[in-house]
PDB file of C-alpha atoms and ligand atoms in Angstrom:
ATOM      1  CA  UNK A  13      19.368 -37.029  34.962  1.00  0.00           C
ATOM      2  CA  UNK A  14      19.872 -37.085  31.554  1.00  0.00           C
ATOM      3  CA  UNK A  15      18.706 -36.148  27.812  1.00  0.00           C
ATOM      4  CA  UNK A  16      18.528 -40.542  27.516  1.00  0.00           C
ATOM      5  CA  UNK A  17      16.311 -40.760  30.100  1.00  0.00           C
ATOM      6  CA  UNK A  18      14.007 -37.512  29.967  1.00  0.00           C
ATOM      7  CA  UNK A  19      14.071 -39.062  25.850  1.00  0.00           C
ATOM      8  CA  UNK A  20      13.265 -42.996  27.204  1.00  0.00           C
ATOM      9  CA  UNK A  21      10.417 -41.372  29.741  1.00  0.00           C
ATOM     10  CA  UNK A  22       8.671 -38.971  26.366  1.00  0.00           C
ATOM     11  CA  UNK A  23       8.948 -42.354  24.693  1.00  0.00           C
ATOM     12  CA  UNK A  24       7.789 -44.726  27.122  1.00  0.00           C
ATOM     13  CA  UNK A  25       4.624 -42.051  28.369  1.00  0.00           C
ATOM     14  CA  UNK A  26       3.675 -41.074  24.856  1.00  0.00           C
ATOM     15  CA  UNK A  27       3.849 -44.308  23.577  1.00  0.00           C
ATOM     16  CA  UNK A  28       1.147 -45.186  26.585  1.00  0.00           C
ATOM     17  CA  UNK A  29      -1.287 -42.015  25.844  1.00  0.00           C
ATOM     18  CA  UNK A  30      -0.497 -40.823  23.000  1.00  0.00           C
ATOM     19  CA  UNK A  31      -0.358 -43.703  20.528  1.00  0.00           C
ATOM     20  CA  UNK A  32       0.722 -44.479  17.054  1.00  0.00           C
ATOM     21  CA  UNK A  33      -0.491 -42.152  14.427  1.00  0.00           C
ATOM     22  CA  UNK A  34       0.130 -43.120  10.713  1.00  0.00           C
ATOM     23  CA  UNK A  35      -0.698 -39.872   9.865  1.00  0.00           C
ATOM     24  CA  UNK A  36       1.442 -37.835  12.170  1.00  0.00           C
ATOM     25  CA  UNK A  37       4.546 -40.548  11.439  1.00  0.00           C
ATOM     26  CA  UNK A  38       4.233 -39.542   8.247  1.00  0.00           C
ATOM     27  CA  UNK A  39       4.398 -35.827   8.525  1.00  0.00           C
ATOM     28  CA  UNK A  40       7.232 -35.958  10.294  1.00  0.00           C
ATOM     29  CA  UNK A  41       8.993 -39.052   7.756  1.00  0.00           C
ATOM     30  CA  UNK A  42       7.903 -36.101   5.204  1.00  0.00           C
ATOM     31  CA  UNK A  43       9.756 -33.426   6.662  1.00  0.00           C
ATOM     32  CA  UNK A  44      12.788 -35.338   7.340  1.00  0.00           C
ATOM     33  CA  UNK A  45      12.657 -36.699   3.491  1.00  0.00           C
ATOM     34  CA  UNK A  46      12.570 -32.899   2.650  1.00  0.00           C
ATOM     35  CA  UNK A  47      15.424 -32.208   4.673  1.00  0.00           C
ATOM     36  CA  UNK A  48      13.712 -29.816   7.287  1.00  0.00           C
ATOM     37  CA  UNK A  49      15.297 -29.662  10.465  1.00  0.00           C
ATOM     38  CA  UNK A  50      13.627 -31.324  13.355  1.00  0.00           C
ATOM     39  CA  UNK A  51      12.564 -28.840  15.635  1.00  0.00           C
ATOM     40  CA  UNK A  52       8.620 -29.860  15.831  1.00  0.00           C
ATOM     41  CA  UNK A  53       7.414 -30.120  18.837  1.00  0.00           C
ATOM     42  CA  UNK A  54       7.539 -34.032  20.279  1.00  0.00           C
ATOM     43  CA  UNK A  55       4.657 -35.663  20.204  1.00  0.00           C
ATOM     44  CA  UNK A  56       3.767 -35.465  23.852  1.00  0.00           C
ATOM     45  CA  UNK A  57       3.828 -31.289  23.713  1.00  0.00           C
ATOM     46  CA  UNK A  58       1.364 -31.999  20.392  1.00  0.00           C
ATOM     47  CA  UNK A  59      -0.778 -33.598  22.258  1.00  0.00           C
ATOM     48  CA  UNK A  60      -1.108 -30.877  25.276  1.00  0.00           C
ATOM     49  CA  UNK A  61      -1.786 -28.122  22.224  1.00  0.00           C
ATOM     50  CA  UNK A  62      -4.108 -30.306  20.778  1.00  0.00           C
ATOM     51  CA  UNK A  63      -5.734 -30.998  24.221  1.00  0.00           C
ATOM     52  CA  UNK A  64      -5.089 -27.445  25.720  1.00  0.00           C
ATOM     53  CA  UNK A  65      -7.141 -26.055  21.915  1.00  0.00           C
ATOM     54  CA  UNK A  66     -10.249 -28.811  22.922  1.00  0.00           C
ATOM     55  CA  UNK A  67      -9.806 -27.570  26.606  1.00  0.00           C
ATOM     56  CA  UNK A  68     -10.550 -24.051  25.574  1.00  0.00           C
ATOM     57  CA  UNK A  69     -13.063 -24.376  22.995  1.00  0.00           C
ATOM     58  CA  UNK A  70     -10.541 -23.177  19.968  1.00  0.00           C
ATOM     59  CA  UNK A  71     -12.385 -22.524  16.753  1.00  0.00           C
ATOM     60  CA  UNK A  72     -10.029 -20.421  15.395  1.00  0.00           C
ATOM     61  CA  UNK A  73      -6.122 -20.908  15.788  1.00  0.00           C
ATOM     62  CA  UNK A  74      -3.465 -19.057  14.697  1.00  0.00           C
ATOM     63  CA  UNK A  75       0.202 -20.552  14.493  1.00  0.00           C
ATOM     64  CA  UNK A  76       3.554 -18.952  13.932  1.00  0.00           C
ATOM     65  CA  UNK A  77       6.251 -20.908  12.486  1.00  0.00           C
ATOM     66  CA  UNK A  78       4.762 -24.083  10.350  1.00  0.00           C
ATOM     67  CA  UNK A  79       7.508 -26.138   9.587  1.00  0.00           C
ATOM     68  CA  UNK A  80       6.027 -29.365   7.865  1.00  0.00           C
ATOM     69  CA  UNK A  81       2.517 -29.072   9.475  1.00  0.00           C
ATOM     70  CA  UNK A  82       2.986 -31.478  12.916  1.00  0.00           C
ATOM     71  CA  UNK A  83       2.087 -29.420  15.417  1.00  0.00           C
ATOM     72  CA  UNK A  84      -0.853 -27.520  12.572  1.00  0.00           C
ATOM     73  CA  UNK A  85      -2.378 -31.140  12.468  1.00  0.00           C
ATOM     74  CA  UNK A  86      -2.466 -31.625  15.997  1.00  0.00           C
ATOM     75  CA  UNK A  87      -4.108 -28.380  16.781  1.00  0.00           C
ATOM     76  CA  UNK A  88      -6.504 -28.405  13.575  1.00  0.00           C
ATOM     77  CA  UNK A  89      -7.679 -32.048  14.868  1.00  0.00           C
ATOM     78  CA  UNK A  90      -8.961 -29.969  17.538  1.00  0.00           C
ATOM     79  CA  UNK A  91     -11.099 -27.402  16.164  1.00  0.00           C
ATOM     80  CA  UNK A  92     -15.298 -27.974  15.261  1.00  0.00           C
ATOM     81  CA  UNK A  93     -16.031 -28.507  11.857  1.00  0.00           C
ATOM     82  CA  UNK A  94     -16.243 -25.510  10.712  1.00  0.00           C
ATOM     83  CA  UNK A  95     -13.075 -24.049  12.859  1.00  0.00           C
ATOM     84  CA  UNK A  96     -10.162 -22.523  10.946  1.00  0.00           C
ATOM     85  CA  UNK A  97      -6.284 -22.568  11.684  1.00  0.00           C
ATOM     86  CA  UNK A  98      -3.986 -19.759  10.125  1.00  0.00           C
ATOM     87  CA  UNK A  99      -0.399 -21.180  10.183  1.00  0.00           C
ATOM     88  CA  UNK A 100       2.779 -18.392   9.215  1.00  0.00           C
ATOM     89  CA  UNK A 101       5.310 -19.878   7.460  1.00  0.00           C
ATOM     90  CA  UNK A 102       8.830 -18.142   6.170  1.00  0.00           C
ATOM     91  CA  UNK A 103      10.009 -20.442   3.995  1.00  0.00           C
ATOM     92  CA  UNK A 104       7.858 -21.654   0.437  1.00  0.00           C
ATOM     93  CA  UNK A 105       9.874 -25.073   0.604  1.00  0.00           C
ATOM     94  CA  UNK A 106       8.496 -25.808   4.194  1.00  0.00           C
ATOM     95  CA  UNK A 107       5.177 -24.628   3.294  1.00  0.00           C
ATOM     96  CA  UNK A 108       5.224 -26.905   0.442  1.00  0.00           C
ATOM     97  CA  UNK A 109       5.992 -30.159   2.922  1.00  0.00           C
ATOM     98  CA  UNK A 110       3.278 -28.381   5.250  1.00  0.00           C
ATOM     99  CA  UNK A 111       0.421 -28.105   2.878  1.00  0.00           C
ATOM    100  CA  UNK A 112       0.801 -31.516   1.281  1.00  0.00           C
ATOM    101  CA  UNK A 113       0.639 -33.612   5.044  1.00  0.00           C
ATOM    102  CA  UNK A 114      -2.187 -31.421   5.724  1.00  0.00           C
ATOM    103  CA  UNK A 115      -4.129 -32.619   2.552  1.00  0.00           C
ATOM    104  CA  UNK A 116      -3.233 -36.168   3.986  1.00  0.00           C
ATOM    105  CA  UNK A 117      -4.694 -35.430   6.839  1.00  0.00           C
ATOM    106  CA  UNK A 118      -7.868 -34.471   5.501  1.00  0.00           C
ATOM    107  CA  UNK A 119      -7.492 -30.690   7.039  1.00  0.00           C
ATOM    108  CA  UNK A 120      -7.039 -28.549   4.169  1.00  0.00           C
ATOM    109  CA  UNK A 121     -10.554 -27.123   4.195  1.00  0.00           C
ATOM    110  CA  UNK A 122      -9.831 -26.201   7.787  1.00  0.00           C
ATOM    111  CA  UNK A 123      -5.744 -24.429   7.383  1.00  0.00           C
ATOM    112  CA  UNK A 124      -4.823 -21.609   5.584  1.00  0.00           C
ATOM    113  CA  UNK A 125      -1.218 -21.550   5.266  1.00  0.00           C
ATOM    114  CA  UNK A 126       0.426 -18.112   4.740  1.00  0.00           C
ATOM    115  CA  UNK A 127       3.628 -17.898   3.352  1.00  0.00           C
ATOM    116  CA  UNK A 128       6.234 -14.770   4.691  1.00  0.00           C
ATOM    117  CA  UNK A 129       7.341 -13.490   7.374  1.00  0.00           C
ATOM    118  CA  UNK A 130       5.323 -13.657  10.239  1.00  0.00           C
ATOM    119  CA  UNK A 131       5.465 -10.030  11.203  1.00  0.00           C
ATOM    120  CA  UNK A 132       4.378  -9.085   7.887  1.00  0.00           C
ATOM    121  CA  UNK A 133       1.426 -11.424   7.737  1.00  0.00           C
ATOM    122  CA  UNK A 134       0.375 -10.425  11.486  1.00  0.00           C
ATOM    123  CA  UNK A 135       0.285  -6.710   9.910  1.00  0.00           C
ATOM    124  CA  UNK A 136      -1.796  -8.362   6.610  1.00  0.00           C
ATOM    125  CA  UNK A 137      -4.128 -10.174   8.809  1.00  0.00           C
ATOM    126  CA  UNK A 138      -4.436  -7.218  11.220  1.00  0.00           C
ATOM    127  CA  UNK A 139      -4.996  -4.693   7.910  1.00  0.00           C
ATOM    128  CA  UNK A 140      -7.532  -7.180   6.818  1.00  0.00           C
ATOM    129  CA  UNK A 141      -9.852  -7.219   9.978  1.00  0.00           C
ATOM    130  CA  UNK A 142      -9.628 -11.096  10.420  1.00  0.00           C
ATOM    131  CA  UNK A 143     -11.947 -12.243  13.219  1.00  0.00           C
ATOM    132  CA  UNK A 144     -10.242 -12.804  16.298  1.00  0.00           C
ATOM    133  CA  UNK A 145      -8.604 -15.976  17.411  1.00  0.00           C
ATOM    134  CA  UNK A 146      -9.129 -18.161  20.533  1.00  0.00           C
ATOM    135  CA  UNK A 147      -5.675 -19.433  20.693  1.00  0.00           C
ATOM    136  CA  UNK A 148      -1.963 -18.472  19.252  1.00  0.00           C
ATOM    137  CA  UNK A 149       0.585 -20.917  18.891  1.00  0.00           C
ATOM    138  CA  UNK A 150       3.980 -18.440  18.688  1.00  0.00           C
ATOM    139  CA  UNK A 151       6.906 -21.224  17.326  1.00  0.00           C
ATOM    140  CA  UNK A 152       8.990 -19.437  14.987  1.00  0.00           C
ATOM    141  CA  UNK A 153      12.193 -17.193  15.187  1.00  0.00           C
ATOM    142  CA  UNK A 154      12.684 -16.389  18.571  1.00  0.00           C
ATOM    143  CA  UNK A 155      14.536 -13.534  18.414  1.00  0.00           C
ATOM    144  CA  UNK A 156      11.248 -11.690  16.849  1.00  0.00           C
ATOM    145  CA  UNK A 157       8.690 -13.150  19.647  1.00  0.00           C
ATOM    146  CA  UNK A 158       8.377  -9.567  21.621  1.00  0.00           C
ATOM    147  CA  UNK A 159       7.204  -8.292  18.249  1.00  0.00           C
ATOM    148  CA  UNK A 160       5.268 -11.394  17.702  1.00  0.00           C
ATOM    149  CA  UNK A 161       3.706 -10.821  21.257  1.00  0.00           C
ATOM    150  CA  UNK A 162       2.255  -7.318  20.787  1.00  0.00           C
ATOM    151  CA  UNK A 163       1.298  -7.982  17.243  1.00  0.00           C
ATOM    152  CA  UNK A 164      -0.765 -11.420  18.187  1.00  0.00           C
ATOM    153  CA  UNK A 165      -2.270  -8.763  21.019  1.00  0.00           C
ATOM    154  CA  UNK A 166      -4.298  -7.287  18.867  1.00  0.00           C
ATOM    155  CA  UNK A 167      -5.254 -10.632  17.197  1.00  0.00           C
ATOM    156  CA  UNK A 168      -6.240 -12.221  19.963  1.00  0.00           C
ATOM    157  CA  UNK A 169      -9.757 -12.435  21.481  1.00  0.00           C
ATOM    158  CA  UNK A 170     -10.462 -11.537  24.788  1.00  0.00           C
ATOM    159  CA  UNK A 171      -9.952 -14.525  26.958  1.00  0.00           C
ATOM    160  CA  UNK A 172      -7.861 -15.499  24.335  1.00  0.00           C
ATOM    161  CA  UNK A 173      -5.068 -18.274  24.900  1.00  0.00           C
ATOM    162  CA  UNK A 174      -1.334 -17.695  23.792  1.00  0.00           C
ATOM    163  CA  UNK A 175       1.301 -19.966  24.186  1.00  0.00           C
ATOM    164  CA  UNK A 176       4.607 -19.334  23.903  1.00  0.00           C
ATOM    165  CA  UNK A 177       7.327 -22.285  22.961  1.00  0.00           C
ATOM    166  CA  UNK A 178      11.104 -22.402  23.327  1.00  0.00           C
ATOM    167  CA  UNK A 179      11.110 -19.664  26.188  1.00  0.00           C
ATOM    168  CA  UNK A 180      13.943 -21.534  28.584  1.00  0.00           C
ATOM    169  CA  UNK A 181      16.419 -22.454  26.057  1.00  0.00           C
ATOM    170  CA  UNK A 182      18.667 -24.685  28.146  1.00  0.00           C
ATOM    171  CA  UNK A 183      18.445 -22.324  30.960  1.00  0.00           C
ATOM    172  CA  UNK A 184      19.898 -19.275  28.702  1.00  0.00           C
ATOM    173  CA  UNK A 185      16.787 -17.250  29.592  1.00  0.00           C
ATOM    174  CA  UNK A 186      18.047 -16.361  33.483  1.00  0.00           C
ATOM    175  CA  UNK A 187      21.246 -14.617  31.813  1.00  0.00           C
ATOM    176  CA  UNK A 188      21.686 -11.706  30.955  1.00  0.00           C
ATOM    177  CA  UNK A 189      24.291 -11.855  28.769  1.00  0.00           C
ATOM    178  CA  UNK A 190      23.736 -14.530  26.845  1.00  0.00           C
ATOM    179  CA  UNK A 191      25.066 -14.837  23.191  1.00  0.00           C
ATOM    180  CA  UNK A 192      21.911 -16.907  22.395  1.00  0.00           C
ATOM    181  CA  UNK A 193      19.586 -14.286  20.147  1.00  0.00           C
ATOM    182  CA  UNK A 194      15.981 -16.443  20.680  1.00  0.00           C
ATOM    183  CA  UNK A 195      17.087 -16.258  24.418  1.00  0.00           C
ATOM    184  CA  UNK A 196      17.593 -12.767  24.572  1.00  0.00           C
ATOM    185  CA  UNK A 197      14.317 -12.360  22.387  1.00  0.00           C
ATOM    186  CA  UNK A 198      12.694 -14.197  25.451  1.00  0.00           C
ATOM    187  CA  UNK A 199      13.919 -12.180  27.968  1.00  0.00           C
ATOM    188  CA  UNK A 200      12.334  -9.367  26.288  1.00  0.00           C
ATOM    189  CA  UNK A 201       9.144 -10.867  25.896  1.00  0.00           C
ATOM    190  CA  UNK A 202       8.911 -12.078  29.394  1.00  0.00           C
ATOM    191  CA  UNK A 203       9.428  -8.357  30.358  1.00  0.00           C
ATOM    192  CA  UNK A 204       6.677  -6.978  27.649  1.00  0.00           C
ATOM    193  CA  UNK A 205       4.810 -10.103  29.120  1.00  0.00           C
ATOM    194  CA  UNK A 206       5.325  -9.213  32.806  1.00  0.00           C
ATOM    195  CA  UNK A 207       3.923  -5.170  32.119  1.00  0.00           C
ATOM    196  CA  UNK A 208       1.099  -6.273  30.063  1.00  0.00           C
ATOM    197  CA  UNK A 209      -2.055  -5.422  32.343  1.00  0.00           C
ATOM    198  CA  UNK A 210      -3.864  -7.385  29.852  1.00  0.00           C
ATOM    199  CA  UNK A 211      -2.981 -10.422  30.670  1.00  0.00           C
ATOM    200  CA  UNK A 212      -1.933 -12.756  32.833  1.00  0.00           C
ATOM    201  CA  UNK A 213       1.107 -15.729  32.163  1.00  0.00           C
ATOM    202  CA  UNK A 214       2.722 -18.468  33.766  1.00  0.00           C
ATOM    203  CA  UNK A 215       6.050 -20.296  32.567  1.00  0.00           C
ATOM    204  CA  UNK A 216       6.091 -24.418  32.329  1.00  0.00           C
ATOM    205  CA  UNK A 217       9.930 -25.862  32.402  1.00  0.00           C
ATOM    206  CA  UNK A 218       9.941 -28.812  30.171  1.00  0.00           C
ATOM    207  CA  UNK A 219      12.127 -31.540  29.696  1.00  0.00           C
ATOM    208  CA  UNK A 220      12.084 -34.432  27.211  1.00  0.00           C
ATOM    209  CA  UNK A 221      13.140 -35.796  23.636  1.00  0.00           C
ATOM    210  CA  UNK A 222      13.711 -32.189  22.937  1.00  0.00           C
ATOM    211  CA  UNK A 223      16.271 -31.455  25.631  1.00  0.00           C
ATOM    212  CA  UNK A 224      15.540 -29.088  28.072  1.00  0.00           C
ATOM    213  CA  UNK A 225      13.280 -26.200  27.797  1.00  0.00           C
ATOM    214  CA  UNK A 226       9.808 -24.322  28.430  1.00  0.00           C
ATOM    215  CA  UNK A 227       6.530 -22.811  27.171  1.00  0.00           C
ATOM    216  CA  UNK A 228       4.636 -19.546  28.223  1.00  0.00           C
ATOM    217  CA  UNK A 229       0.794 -19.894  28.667  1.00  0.00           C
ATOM    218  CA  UNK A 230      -0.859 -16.640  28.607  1.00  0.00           C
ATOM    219  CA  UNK A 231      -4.331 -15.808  29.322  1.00  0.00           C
ATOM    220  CA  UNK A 232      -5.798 -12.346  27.634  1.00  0.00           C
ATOM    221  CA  UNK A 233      -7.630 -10.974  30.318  1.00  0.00           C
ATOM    222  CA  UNK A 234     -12.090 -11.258  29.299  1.00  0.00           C
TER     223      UNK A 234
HETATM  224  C1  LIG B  26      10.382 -24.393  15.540  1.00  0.00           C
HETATM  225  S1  LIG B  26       9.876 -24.367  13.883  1.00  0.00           S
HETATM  226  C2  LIG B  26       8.131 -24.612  13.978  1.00  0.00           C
HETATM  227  C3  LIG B  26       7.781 -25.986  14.416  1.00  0.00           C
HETATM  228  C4  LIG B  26       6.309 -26.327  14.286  1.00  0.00           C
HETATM  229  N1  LIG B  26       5.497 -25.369  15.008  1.00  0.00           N
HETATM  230  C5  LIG B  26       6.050 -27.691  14.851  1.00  0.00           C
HETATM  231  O1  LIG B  26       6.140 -27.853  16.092  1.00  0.00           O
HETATM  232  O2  LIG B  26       5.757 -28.624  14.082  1.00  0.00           O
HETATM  233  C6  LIG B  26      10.011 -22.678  13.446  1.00  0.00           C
HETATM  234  C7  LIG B  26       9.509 -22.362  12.067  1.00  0.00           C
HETATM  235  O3  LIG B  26       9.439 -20.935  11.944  1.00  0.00           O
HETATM  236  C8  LIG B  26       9.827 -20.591  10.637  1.00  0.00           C
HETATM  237  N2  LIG B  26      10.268 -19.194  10.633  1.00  0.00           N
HETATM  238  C9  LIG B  26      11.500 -18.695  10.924  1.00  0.00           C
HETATM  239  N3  LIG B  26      11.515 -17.372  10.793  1.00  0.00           N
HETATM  240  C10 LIG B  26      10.267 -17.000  10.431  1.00  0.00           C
HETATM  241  C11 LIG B  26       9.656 -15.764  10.139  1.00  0.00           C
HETATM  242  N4  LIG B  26      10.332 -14.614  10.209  1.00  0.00           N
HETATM  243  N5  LIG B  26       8.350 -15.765   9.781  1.00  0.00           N
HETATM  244  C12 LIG B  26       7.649 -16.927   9.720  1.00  0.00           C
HETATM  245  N6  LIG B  26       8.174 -18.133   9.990  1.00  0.00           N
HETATM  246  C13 LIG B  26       9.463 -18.164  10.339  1.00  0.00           C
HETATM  247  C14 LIG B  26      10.930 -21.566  10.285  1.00  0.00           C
HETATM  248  O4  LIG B  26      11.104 -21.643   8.885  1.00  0.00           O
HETATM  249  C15 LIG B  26      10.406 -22.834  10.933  1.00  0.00           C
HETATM  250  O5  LIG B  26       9.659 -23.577  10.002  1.00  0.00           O
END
């Protein structure tokens, strides 16, 4: 087993149910122009938060961690008309290569992209008495997820949806001592996580064009 076949099998099954999307191929030929690295998620895991946001109902989705917009479009392609997705980004460049592939997209009227740091915008939004969203989409430093987590808590409706990306690292999550900071920052989640009474979590082990790694889905208790 292999990164070249788990990479040939995301190809070969996405190509089959997924498709060709002009608009998606773009955003990511964007990105790359821009020089942003390319951590999106493939296009097979955009798909399942796309179809995970129709499978709940989503009208209003928050992301952390934007990059340049491909997972925002998939999950704003999900929402009703008059939906709304809040996407945190840290960096104005990235925002910049966001914002425009969401205008070609035809989403603007539904994303607000927020430009910061996350924790400081979850505080903002928080401050602000935002309604609550239906799902959270938690993709950007790991080493901050725990904070993330309790934060997006309090953001989150009741029978809420929160996924978690990036939680398996290679395997680096079952050690304790690993040098890797986003594992570590997982571990500590999965605890917070694991003693939350409020909700209740499984973990999915991925593999595919992005190596191998995993996603929490987490289910705020009604
Ligand atoms: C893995 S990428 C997001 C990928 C994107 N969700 C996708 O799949 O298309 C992580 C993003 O988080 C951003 N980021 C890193 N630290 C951040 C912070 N403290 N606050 C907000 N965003 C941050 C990075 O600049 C990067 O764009």
């Amino acid at each position: 087993m292999s990164l070249e076949l788990w990479d040939a099998v995301d190809r070969y099954t996405a190509g089959l149910l997924v498709g060709e999307d002009e608009v998606l191929e773009q955003a990511l030929a964007a990105s790359n122009e821009a020089g942003l690295p390319a951590i999106a998620v493939s296009p097979n895991q955009g798909k399942l938060l796309h179809l995970l946001a129709r499978i709940h109902g989503a009208s209003r989705i928050l992301e952390l961690g934007t990059l340049g917009g491909f997972s925002t479009i998939w999950m704003a392609r999900a929402l009703p008309p008059e939906g709304r997705l809040v996407t945190l980004e840290l960096n104005p460049a990235y925002a910049a290569v966001a914002e425009r592939s969401i205008e070609l997209a035809g989403l603007s009227e539904l994303v607000q992209i927020r430009i910061g740091p996350a924790g400081e915008s979850l505080r903002a939004l928080l401050q602000e008495g935002t309604e609550r969203f239906d799902l959270v989409f938690i993709d950007a430093d790991k080493q901050s997820t725990p904070e993330y987590f309790e934060l997006v808590l309090e953001l989150c409706r009741p029978g809420g949806l929160i996924l978690v990306d990036n939680v398996v690292r290679d395997g680096a999550v079952v050690d304790p001592a690993t040098a890797d900071a986003g594992a570590q920052g997982m571990r500590r989640f999965l605890e917070l996580a694991a003693a939350e009474p409020r909700v209740t979590a499984t973990t999915i082990q991925t593999v595919g064009s992005k190596g191998y790694d995993g996603f929490v889905l987490a289910l705020l208790e009604p």
